[in-house]
XYZ file of C-alpha atoms in Angstrom:
659
model
C 25.677 -100.460 107.762
C 28.529 -102.912 107.392
C 31.937 -101.408 106.584
C 33.446 -104.596 105.177
C 35.272 -103.698 101.941
C 34.026 -105.148 98.679
C 35.871 -105.758 95.412
C 35.947 -102.696 93.178
C 33.775 -103.012 90.070
C 35.199 -102.189 86.698
C 33.086 -99.053 86.368
C 31.858 -97.300 89.479
C 29.901 -94.226 90.226
C 32.392 -91.601 91.453
C 30.049 -90.153 94.054
C 29.277 -93.568 95.554
C 32.987 -94.436 95.533
C 33.906 -91.247 97.369
C 31.243 -91.787 100.026
C 32.444 -95.313 100.551
C 36.089 -94.297 100.971
C 35.167 -91.454 103.297
C 33.427 -94.015 105.500
C 36.566 -96.159 105.400
C 38.729 -93.222 106.493
C 36.260 -92.253 109.227
C 36.595 -95.768 110.627
C 40.307 -95.145 111.277
C 39.452 -93.199 114.408
C 36.674 -95.583 115.482
C 37.886 -97.616 118.443
C 35.191 -100.266 117.856
C 36.550 -101.227 114.426
C 39.310 -103.897 114.565
C 42.723 -102.995 113.184
C 42.538 -105.904 110.729
C 39.352 -104.452 109.202
C 40.835 -100.943 109.075
C 43.881 -102.342 107.279
C 41.736 -104.002 104.572
C 39.786 -100.772 104.107
C 42.968 -98.700 103.665
C 44.386 -101.276 101.282
C 41.348 -100.793 99.026
C 41.706 -97.009 99.256
C 45.373 -97.331 98.406
C 44.720 -99.588 95.403
C 42.218 -97.107 93.923
C 43.880 -93.882 95.008
C 44.693 -92.821 91.433
C 40.957 -92.933 90.641
C 40.341 -90.734 93.664
C 42.879 -88.082 92.628
C 41.260 -87.752 89.195
C 37.789 -87.234 90.638
C 36.067 -83.847 90.571
C 35.381 -84.328 94.292
C 39.079 -84.834 95.091
C 39.529 -81.478 96.841
C 36.554 -82.137 99.134
C 37.846 -85.648 99.740
C 41.200 -84.266 100.963
C 39.451 -81.860 103.336
C 37.853 -84.847 105.079
C 40.652 -87.436 105.045
C 43.751 -85.324 105.937
C 42.569 -84.360 109.453
C 41.558 -87.979 110.178
C 44.864 -89.347 108.847
C 46.798 -86.942 111.057
C 44.621 -87.642 114.112
C 45.085 -91.389 113.632
C 48.852 -91.030 113.351
C 49.164 -88.740 116.385
C 46.867 -90.721 118.672
C 48.288 -94.114 117.758
C 51.486 -95.670 119.061
C 54.368 -96.966 116.968
C 54.576 -100.768 117.032
C 58.006 -102.276 116.579
C 56.721 -105.621 115.292
C 56.342 -105.596 111.534
C 53.694 -108.319 111.524
C 51.215 -106.394 113.691
C 48.219 -105.013 111.723
C 48.487 -101.744 113.674
C 52.017 -101.156 112.426
C 51.106 -102.139 108.858
C 48.147 -99.744 108.997
C 50.327 -96.814 110.171
C 52.800 -97.518 107.404
C 50.031 -97.687 104.780
C 48.518 -94.369 105.887
C 51.940 -92.737 105.624
C 52.379 -94.197 102.137
C 48.998 -92.800 101.019
C 49.955 -89.336 102.319
C 53.264 -89.601 100.467
C 51.406 -90.421 97.221
C 49.153 -87.355 97.384
C 50.119 -85.176 94.372
C 51.859 -81.936 95.337
C 49.500 -79.478 93.672
C 47.132 -76.700 94.668
C 44.685 -79.184 96.223
C 47.313 -80.138 98.789
C 48.555 -76.605 99.561
C 45.978 -75.818 102.316
C 46.995 -78.986 104.191
C 50.780 -78.834 103.725
C 51.560 -76.962 106.954
C 49.580 -79.373 109.146
C 51.105 -82.423 107.471
C 54.665 -81.102 107.870
C 54.061 -80.217 111.494
C 52.982 -83.768 112.332
C 55.743 -85.405 110.296
C 58.288 -83.140 111.938
C 57.257 -84.444 115.365
C 57.479 -88.028 114.178
C 61.056 -87.553 113.017
C 62.014 -86.336 116.524
C 64.137 -83.589 115.011
C 63.842 -81.256 118.016
C 65.077 -84.090 120.224
C 67.982 -84.727 117.891
C 68.938 -81.051 117.802
C 68.812 -80.937 121.589
C 71.099 -83.966 121.611
C 73.575 -82.202 119.290
C 73.526 -79.071 121.451
C 74.310 -81.184 124.488
C 77.311 -82.701 122.684
C 78.683 -79.226 121.965
C 78.183 -78.245 125.592
C 80.127 -81.289 126.799
C 82.966 -80.825 124.275
C 85.302 -78.808 126.550
C 85.351 -81.689 129.045
C 86.191 -84.172 126.282
C 89.054 -82.057 124.958
C 90.590 -81.532 128.371
C 90.373 -85.175 129.407
C 90.986 -87.097 126.189
C 94.183 -85.581 124.795
C 96.133 -86.986 127.745
C 95.871 -90.499 129.160
C 97.975 -91.278 132.200
C 100.436 -94.117 131.843
C 99.432 -97.610 132.976
C 95.731 -96.735 133.352
C 92.607 -97.884 131.555
C 90.486 -94.783 130.894
C 86.691 -94.868 130.944
C 84.699 -94.324 127.717
C 84.070 -90.760 128.889
C 87.809 -90.089 128.852
C 88.521 -90.845 125.185
C 87.350 -89.114 122.041
C 88.283 -91.935 119.651
C 88.977 -95.667 119.715
C 92.111 -95.800 121.846
C 94.520 -98.648 122.611
C 96.528 -98.541 125.838
C 99.182 -100.844 127.251
C 98.807 -101.655 130.920
C 101.236 -103.574 133.108
C 99.653 -106.355 135.150
C 102.090 -105.623 137.985
C 103.147 -101.972 137.740
C 105.630 -102.257 140.575
C 107.792 -104.718 138.599
C 109.975 -103.612 135.659
C 109.586 -106.959 133.823
C 105.834 -107.094 134.366
C 103.642 -108.497 131.597
C 101.684 -105.887 129.609
C 98.200 -106.182 128.172
C 96.490 -104.155 125.445
C 93.108 -102.602 126.190
C 91.076 -100.991 123.412
C 88.596 -98.427 124.699
C 85.597 -97.545 122.556
C 84.323 -94.016 123.255
C 80.692 -93.175 123.726
C 79.211 -91.999 120.438
C 78.122 -88.753 122.034
C 81.750 -88.048 122.992
C 83.398 -89.121 119.735
C 85.151 -86.312 117.863
C 84.607 -88.144 114.597
C 80.878 -88.168 115.286
C 80.992 -84.489 116.205
C 82.661 -83.675 112.868
C 79.663 -85.147 111.000
C 76.939 -83.454 113.028
C 77.097 -79.952 111.440
C 76.253 -81.234 107.966
C 73.296 -83.164 109.400
C 71.994 -80.013 111.089
C 72.416 -78.117 107.802
C 70.399 -80.797 105.990
C 67.652 -80.570 108.585
C 67.580 -76.809 108.271
C 67.234 -77.079 104.503
C 64.300 -79.434 104.892
C 62.527 -77.886 107.865
C 63.748 -74.287 108.087
C 60.364 -72.878 109.074
C 60.054 -75.293 111.970
C 63.569 -75.175 113.390
C 64.679 -71.614 112.642
C 64.624 -70.592 116.289
C 66.176 -73.869 117.427
C 69.148 -73.511 115.071
C 69.751 -69.950 116.300
C 70.603 -71.480 119.683
C 73.640 -73.110 118.056
C 75.383 -69.771 117.432
C 76.841 -69.291 120.937
C 77.735 -72.993 121.062
C 79.580 -72.675 117.753
C 81.565 -69.724 119.077
C 82.539 -71.596 122.239
C 83.572 -74.588 120.143
C 85.875 -72.746 117.748
C 87.415 -70.872 120.672
C 88.598 -74.082 122.336
C 92.271 -74.868 121.986
C 94.965 -77.019 123.506
C 97.917 -75.038 124.815
C 101.257 -75.102 123.022
C 102.879 -76.637 126.114
C 100.344 -79.450 126.153
C 100.965 -80.213 122.482
C 104.661 -80.713 123.265
C 103.972 -83.250 126.020
C 105.166 -86.793 125.347
C 101.714 -88.242 126.139
C 99.896 -85.869 123.811
C 97.652 -87.707 121.311
C 98.318 -86.078 117.912
C 95.779 -88.218 116.064
C 93.043 -87.226 118.459
C 94.122 -83.593 118.188
C 93.703 -83.758 114.386
C 90.155 -85.069 114.911
C 89.513 -82.199 117.302
C 90.679 -79.586 114.754
C 88.591 -81.297 112.050
C 85.494 -81.077 114.265
C 86.159 -77.378 114.903
C 86.594 -76.621 111.185
C 83.376 -78.484 110.334
C 81.656 -76.387 112.983
C 83.044 -73.187 111.434
C 81.754 -74.371 108.051
C 78.333 -74.709 109.658
C 78.620 -71.096 110.824
C 79.599 -70.028 107.300
C 76.401 -71.646 106.012
C 74.053 -69.913 108.465
C 75.907 -66.606 108.911
C 73.771 -64.607 106.478
C 70.575 -66.003 108.010
C 71.592 -65.072 111.565
C 73.999 -62.212 110.805
C 72.722 -59.901 113.555
C 73.004 -62.663 116.134
C 76.466 -63.702 114.941
C 77.519 -60.052 115.129
C 77.079 -60.169 118.906
C 79.773 -62.846 119.048
C 81.992 -61.384 116.321
C 85.063 -61.009 118.540
C 84.919 -64.697 119.442
C 84.452 -65.594 115.785
C 87.536 -63.627 114.721
C 89.685 -65.025 117.509
C 88.493 -68.583 116.897
C 89.132 -68.419 113.158
C 92.652 -67.066 113.651
C 93.343 -69.782 116.225
C 92.247 -72.434 113.756
C 94.508 -70.998 111.054
C 97.411 -71.071 113.520
C 96.667 -74.477 115.046
C 95.677 -76.492 111.962
C 98.369 -79.210 111.627
C 100.704 -78.456 108.674
C 100.184 -81.871 107.115
C 96.377 -81.551 107.096
C 96.076 -79.623 103.823
C 92.519 -80.861 103.224
C 91.394 -79.408 106.558
C 93.065 -76.059 105.855
C 91.338 -75.952 102.481
C 87.954 -76.421 104.128
C 88.905 -73.773 106.693
C 89.823 -71.281 103.952
C 86.578 -71.959 102.081
C 84.581 -71.309 105.260
C 86.602 -68.138 105.877
C 85.927 -66.963 102.319
C 82.164 -67.233 102.886
C 82.344 -65.468 106.244
C 84.452 -62.649 104.798
C 81.858 -61.886 102.130
C 79.524 -60.526 104.830
C 79.559 -57.139 106.514
C 81.210 -58.798 109.514
C 84.530 -58.703 107.636
C 85.159 -55.295 109.202
C 85.662 -57.109 112.512
C 88.905 -58.552 111.134
C 90.543 -55.130 110.609
C 92.384 -55.111 113.975
C 93.914 -58.508 113.141
C 94.969 -57.893 109.527
C 98.666 -58.150 110.383
C 98.111 -61.798 111.351
C 96.338 -62.569 108.070
C 99.253 -61.056 106.139
C 101.520 -63.566 107.907
C 101.782 -66.510 105.497
C 102.825 -68.879 108.291
C 99.338 -68.293 109.753
C 97.330 -67.938 106.548
C 98.835 -70.878 104.638
C 100.906 -72.728 107.216
C 104.205 -74.491 106.791
C 102.984 -77.698 105.142
C 104.424 -78.443 101.696
C 101.124 -79.635 100.204
C 99.265 -76.645 101.600
C 101.770 -74.209 100.089
C 101.700 -75.970 96.736
C 97.920 -76.238 96.421
C 96.224 -73.646 98.632
C 98.041 -70.395 97.915
C 95.656 -69.288 95.108
C 92.639 -69.846 97.372
C 94.323 -68.145 100.333
C 95.520 -65.124 98.344
C 92.196 -64.596 96.556
C 90.338 -64.782 99.889
C 92.699 -62.284 101.492
C 92.664 -59.992 98.436
C 88.882 -59.797 98.534
C 88.994 -58.863 102.217
C 91.699 -56.212 101.700
C 89.808 -54.713 98.768
C 86.672 -54.184 100.859
C 88.326 -52.832 104.021
C 91.233 -50.918 102.428
C 89.829 -47.495 103.321
C 89.978 -48.399 107.021
C 93.470 -49.910 107.099
C 96.379 -47.979 108.637
C 99.489 -47.359 106.563
C 101.366 -50.165 108.333
C 98.786 -52.726 107.175
C 98.727 -51.257 103.672
C 102.503 -51.656 103.585
C 102.157 -55.321 104.627
C 99.584 -55.833 101.864
C 101.969 -54.354 99.294
C 104.788 -56.547 100.577
C 102.730 -59.748 100.287
C 100.928 -59.168 96.989
C 103.920 -57.544 95.298
C 105.799 -60.769 95.908
C 102.992 -62.719 94.226
C 103.203 -60.648 91.047
C 106.563 -62.122 90.099
C 105.961 -65.598 91.544
C 105.838 -67.791 88.462
C 104.615 -70.782 90.472
C 101.259 -69.011 90.834
C 98.620 -68.994 88.058
C 98.579 -65.900 85.873
C 95.097 -65.081 87.167
C 96.487 -64.715 90.706
C 99.366 -62.569 89.449
C 96.927 -60.309 87.594
C 94.621 -60.206 90.620
C 97.575 -59.146 92.795
C 98.377 -56.329 90.350
C 94.808 -55.068 90.400
C 94.634 -55.189 94.184
C 97.804 -53.104 94.495
C 96.353 -50.532 92.124
C 93.280 -50.249 94.340
C 95.591 -49.487 97.261
C 97.427 -46.573 95.605
C 94.971 -43.839 96.575
C 94.580 -45.305 100.084
C 98.364 -45.260 100.544
C 98.538 -41.661 99.325
C 95.752 -40.448 101.639
C 96.901 -42.448 104.698
C 100.463 -41.245 104.187
C 99.209 -37.686 104.251
C 97.063 -38.276 107.350
C 99.745 -40.178 109.288
C 102.713 -38.238 107.901
C 104.053 -41.582 106.717
C 106.274 -43.026 104.020
C 103.646 -43.579 101.349
C 105.999 -42.500 98.566
C 108.522 -45.203 99.517
C 105.787 -47.835 99.530
C 104.628 -46.770 96.068
C 108.193 -46.799 94.748
C 108.556 -50.386 95.997
C 105.349 -51.210 94.188
C 106.677 -49.605 90.998
C 109.902 -51.602 91.198
C 107.898 -54.828 91.363
C 105.884 -53.851 88.275
C 109.095 -53.073 86.387
C 110.535 -56.395 87.492
C 107.448 -58.129 86.112
C 107.890 -56.394 82.747
C 111.457 -57.697 82.771
C 110.294 -61.257 83.528
C 107.734 -61.174 80.713
C 110.265 -59.774 78.224
C 113.076 -62.129 79.182
C 111.165 -65.388 79.595
C 107.479 -65.353 78.668
C 107.731 -63.668 75.276
C 110.650 -65.829 74.225
C 108.608 -68.948 74.970
C 105.445 -67.612 73.309
C 107.200 -66.385 70.169
C 108.843 -69.775 69.670
C 105.393 -71.305 69.242
C 104.249 -68.778 66.604
C 105.180 -68.437 62.948
C 105.938 -65.116 61.260
C 103.020 -63.646 59.369
C 104.748 -63.972 56.004
C 105.028 -67.743 56.453
C 101.338 -67.993 57.308
C 100.350 -66.194 54.103
C 98.082 -63.852 56.047
C 97.279 -60.462 54.562
C 97.533 -57.761 57.185
C 94.986 -55.288 55.915
C 92.241 -55.103 58.501
C 91.973 -52.772 61.411
C 89.257 -52.486 63.980
C 86.664 -49.739 63.697
C 87.739 -46.597 65.471
C 91.457 -47.371 65.167
C 92.959 -45.199 62.424
C 95.607 -46.653 60.198
C 98.947 -44.883 60.325
C 99.501 -42.958 57.054
C 102.313 -44.122 54.832
C 105.292 -41.762 54.915
C 107.097 -40.850 51.728
C 110.607 -40.732 53.153
C 112.214 -43.838 54.550
C 111.598 -43.924 58.249
C 113.543 -46.986 59.254
C 117.197 -47.928 58.977
C 117.985 -50.053 55.894
C 118.990 -52.937 58.127
C 115.526 -53.315 59.641
C 114.353 -56.909 59.125
C 111.270 -57.397 56.949
C 109.852 -60.003 59.349
C 110.038 -60.130 63.119
C 112.518 -62.313 64.837
C 112.221 -63.908 68.245
C 113.360 -61.208 70.639
C 116.727 -61.969 72.105
C 116.844 -61.997 75.889
C 118.222 -58.761 77.287
C 121.570 -58.844 79.054
C 121.617 -60.134 82.597
C 120.755 -57.492 85.148
C 120.392 -57.155 88.870
C 116.795 -58.341 88.410
C 117.988 -61.789 87.286
C 117.986 -64.527 89.876
C 120.075 -67.671 89.577
C 118.256 -70.837 88.672
C 114.943 -69.272 87.692
C 115.293 -69.395 83.920
C 113.930 -72.906 83.553
C 111.285 -72.495 86.237
C 109.217 -69.787 84.572
C 105.619 -70.717 83.951
C 104.507 -70.363 80.348
C 101.379 -68.252 79.959
C 98.821 -68.337 77.208
C 98.856 -65.333 74.875
C 95.589 -64.012 76.302
C 96.888 -64.339 79.878
C 100.102 -62.542 79.054
C 98.303 -59.795 77.149
C 95.899 -59.223 80.043
C 98.784 -59.056 82.489
C 100.726 -56.564 80.356
C 97.654 -54.350 80.051
C 97.164 -54.441 83.834
C 100.831 -53.623 84.413
C 100.770 -50.643 82.051
C 97.615 -49.194 83.598
C 99.111 -49.932 86.998
C 102.340 -48.076 86.337
C 100.340 -45.030 85.295
C 98.267 -45.189 88.495
C 101.348 -45.693 90.676
C 103.111 -42.769 88.993
C 100.140 -40.554 89.764
C 100.324 -41.698 93.383
C 104.080 -41.060 93.618
C 103.802 -37.562 92.224
C 100.965 -36.883 94.702
C 102.975 -37.898 97.791
C 105.507 -35.892 99.727
C 109.131 -36.764 99.001
C 111.302 -37.819 101.959
C 112.476 -34.769 103.895
C 109.775 -32.431 102.574
C 107.938 -30.408 105.179
C 104.953 -30.071 102.854
C 103.877 -31.466 99.520
C 105.329 -29.831 96.383
C 103.250 -30.687 93.294
C 104.918 -32.029 90.142
C 108.315 -32.147 91.786
C 111.274 -33.602 89.902
C 111.942 -37.252 90.769
C 115.048 -38.192 92.701
C 117.908 -39.850 90.735
C 117.258 -43.342 92.141
C 113.579 -42.977 91.243
C 114.431 -41.830 87.731
C 116.575 -44.936 87.227
C 113.546 -47.148 87.836
C 111.639 -45.342 85.080
C 114.558 -45.793 82.690
C 114.340 -49.534 83.321
C 110.590 -49.303 82.819
C 111.095 -47.901 79.300
C 113.459 -50.709 78.382
C 111.502 -53.668 79.729
C 107.950 -52.463 79.070
C 108.688 -51.667 75.423
C 109.851 -55.252 75.009
C 106.879 -56.721 76.879
C 104.487 -54.731 74.651
C 105.535 -57.003 71.772
C 102.862 -59.381 73.069
C 100.427 -57.445 70.864
C 102.352 -58.617 67.798
C 100.747 -62.011 68.284
C 97.531 -62.261 66.266
C 95.266 -64.822 64.630
C 91.972 -66.444 65.602
C 92.948 -70.016 64.941
C 96.663 -70.592 64.503
C 98.604 -67.727 66.027
C 101.174 -65.791 64.038
C 103.539 -62.884 64.565
C 102.650 -59.608 62.888
C 105.347 -58.284 60.533
C 107.534 -55.618 62.142
C 106.916 -52.891 59.541
C 103.103 -53.273 59.655
C 101.744 -49.720 59.933
C 98.311 -50.642 61.311
C 97.217 -51.461 64.816
C 95.047 -54.540 64.623
C 93.592 -54.331 68.128
C 91.919 -51.293 69.665
C 93.214 -52.495 73.017
C 96.810 -52.257 71.763
C 96.402 -48.600 70.832
C 94.835 -47.791 74.202
C 97.584 -49.594 76.124
C 100.319 -47.791 74.193
C 98.655 -44.432 74.834
C 98.392 -45.309 78.540
C 102.093 -46.143 78.552
C 102.951 -42.807 76.987
C 100.714 -41.116 79.558
C 102.968 -42.431 82.350
C 105.688 -40.026 81.217
C 103.668 -37.062 80.003
C 102.384 -36.462 83.553
C 105.951 -36.146 84.905
C 108.004 -33.096 85.695
C 109.662 -31.960 82.403
C 113.155 -32.294 83.869
C 112.481 -35.893 84.882
C 111.082 -36.619 81.415
C 114.233 -35.196 79.861
C 116.512 -37.308 82.091
C 114.652 -40.493 81.193
C 114.568 -40.078 77.435
C 117.949 -38.462 77.015
C 119.373 -41.958 77.446
C 116.543 -44.111 76.042
C 115.739 -42.506 72.655
C 118.152 -44.765 70.729
C 116.594 -47.791 72.362
C 113.097 -46.550 71.467
C 114.038 -46.166 67.809
C 115.481 -49.674 67.806
C 112.313 -51.076 69.371
C 110.074 -49.228 66.909
C 112.047 -50.701 64.029
C 111.100 -54.163 65.315
C 107.520 -53.342 66.297
C 106.162 -50.390 64.327
C 103.088 -50.064 66.557
C 105.344 -48.649 69.294
C 105.544 -45.430 67.295
C 102.246 -44.529 69.014
C 104.319 -43.863 72.148
C 106.728 -41.587 70.293
C 103.832 -39.875 68.517
C 102.198 -39.141 71.876
C 105.399 -37.445 73.070
C 105.809 -35.446 69.853
C 102.167 -34.355 69.877
C 102.287 -33.141 73.502
C 103.198 -29.448 73.889
C 105.195 -30.072 77.065
C 107.161 -33.146 75.996
C 107.572 -32.551 72.240
C 110.524 -30.139 72.456
C 112.181 -32.155 75.243
C 111.858 -35.382 73.292
C 113.273 -33.835 70.112
C 116.110 -32.259 72.055
C 116.929 -35.587 73.694
C 117.036 -37.264 70.316
C 119.170 -34.480 68.804
C 121.660 -34.658 71.665
C 122.036 -38.372 71.018
C 122.670 -37.786 67.310
C 120.981 -35.989 64.432
C 120.141 -39.244 62.681
C 117.916 -40.286 65.596
C 116.029 -36.984 65.433
C 115.485 -37.432 61.682
C 114.161 -40.922 62.212
C 111.748 -39.772 64.899
C 110.537 -36.887 62.763
C 109.942 -39.313 59.903
C 108.068 -41.655 62.208
C 105.863 -38.835 63.412
């Protein structure tokens, strides 16, 4: 029977058509059929392939043609002349396979098709080539960063396009010089090496089942690569090539990013090389050129991914280096201006997860670093709030480690408390002033202040006048407090302006934090104590910090006077309702800071601050919740009244009326 193709009729019998095309496909592996004839047959199949896919016999058709297509492709040779019928036929068969719909009919054949296509792409050969480049990298680094004077290096000796000046007669001082530009071999180019990891990642995404074991062989090569470094002495040499060194660091960081991508897939294998990984990453942080902020950013992103795995515990012995900002962020101006939020959030996440295993010295370093961030107005409010929350998570660890190591946990917590008080001062002196300037008093907005949230009781109206006659009917922008030792020259204009929600969130975190820190302080041994004495009276210098806390926190709590869904407004001072449930909870938390103290300490604090409290309540009536908490507590009620009475009887009367 002749296999010469015939024009397709308008209407054909499906069974006859299928038999015909099966004969055409069978001819592909027939050595007696000329390639020109095979090409015409496949062209007809290709032109009518949509009719084939809609046939009821399509599944059976695939069972016959797929094996023959794959056999033809594997047995044949690639022809590099486009005009040859053999090459056109191979291309057409590949196009037909590509057009096969990806549905359940194809599923049984998918594995075989991918296996053959994988071999055609020569991916294993390419991956072997990449592995060889990584193996040869140490030789490139050693030889290419230095080029001897008056020599023309070979392509194997340079890692980038390099120009050298060579004297034609070296023995003469006035000898003519010539420029030679050496092009490196592609396999030795550091710029090429920097692009290889992303290509391997792409291949893994496409062919993970086929190259899973091959990619695992990259893990030790990655570790050797990130461990490479040029000595500090070599970097100071006059012949040292700084541009090439930057390419070398870039290639290492790209390689670390590759590790970050595959680390969860090969976590057990990577764990065997964890010490090299830690050392290599710290070397990269130390060696990354200060001006290369974009490389450090990529390095920090890779580190963030690595530190989300269980292998983060391997970094515990080196935490002191990560707390060193010259290593973590570097000395570059752009890096410090743009990368600190990323660096601090990455480090905070690590500290949070390993805090139970850190010694007191490392916990102290963490407090020192993140406490500084809390009052750094150049950082976003989210980073300041994050720093507060991290410190709070360290309180119990500091208390327990101090007890185990007989350390100075109480001093560390007092430093933490001072920073929180300083932040209250900053908010009161700068942030609230700026925020209040943008808001109108409630009376000007014409807003009725009648609603309260469910579960928040309205304060009952008292019959006797509770406030001094001079109390203003509407709030005024709080005047900045007098300058104190907390003030720093030149920082008044540099303060970042927060949004109301940011500031409110930060104040809430600070209040809850102060309560947690106070619990930690009262649970730690005081300096000089042989053993812990519970609920001991605070020392005078510690009491002074709490006095400042009362003054600055009760100003910062005015942030809850800002209300309104659309245009913000300032709640009237004499409003006797608490609009937000959160406000009531925060004020009760603040009062709880002092009710847990030794009664003598409580008395010392409020003996001097009661007048100030009454003044603050007259400007923000919601603050009476704090006074009410003291008056309702059996331990603090008598002390608070006595402190007010010792100040003057009028103060006591006012507080009684408020209660």
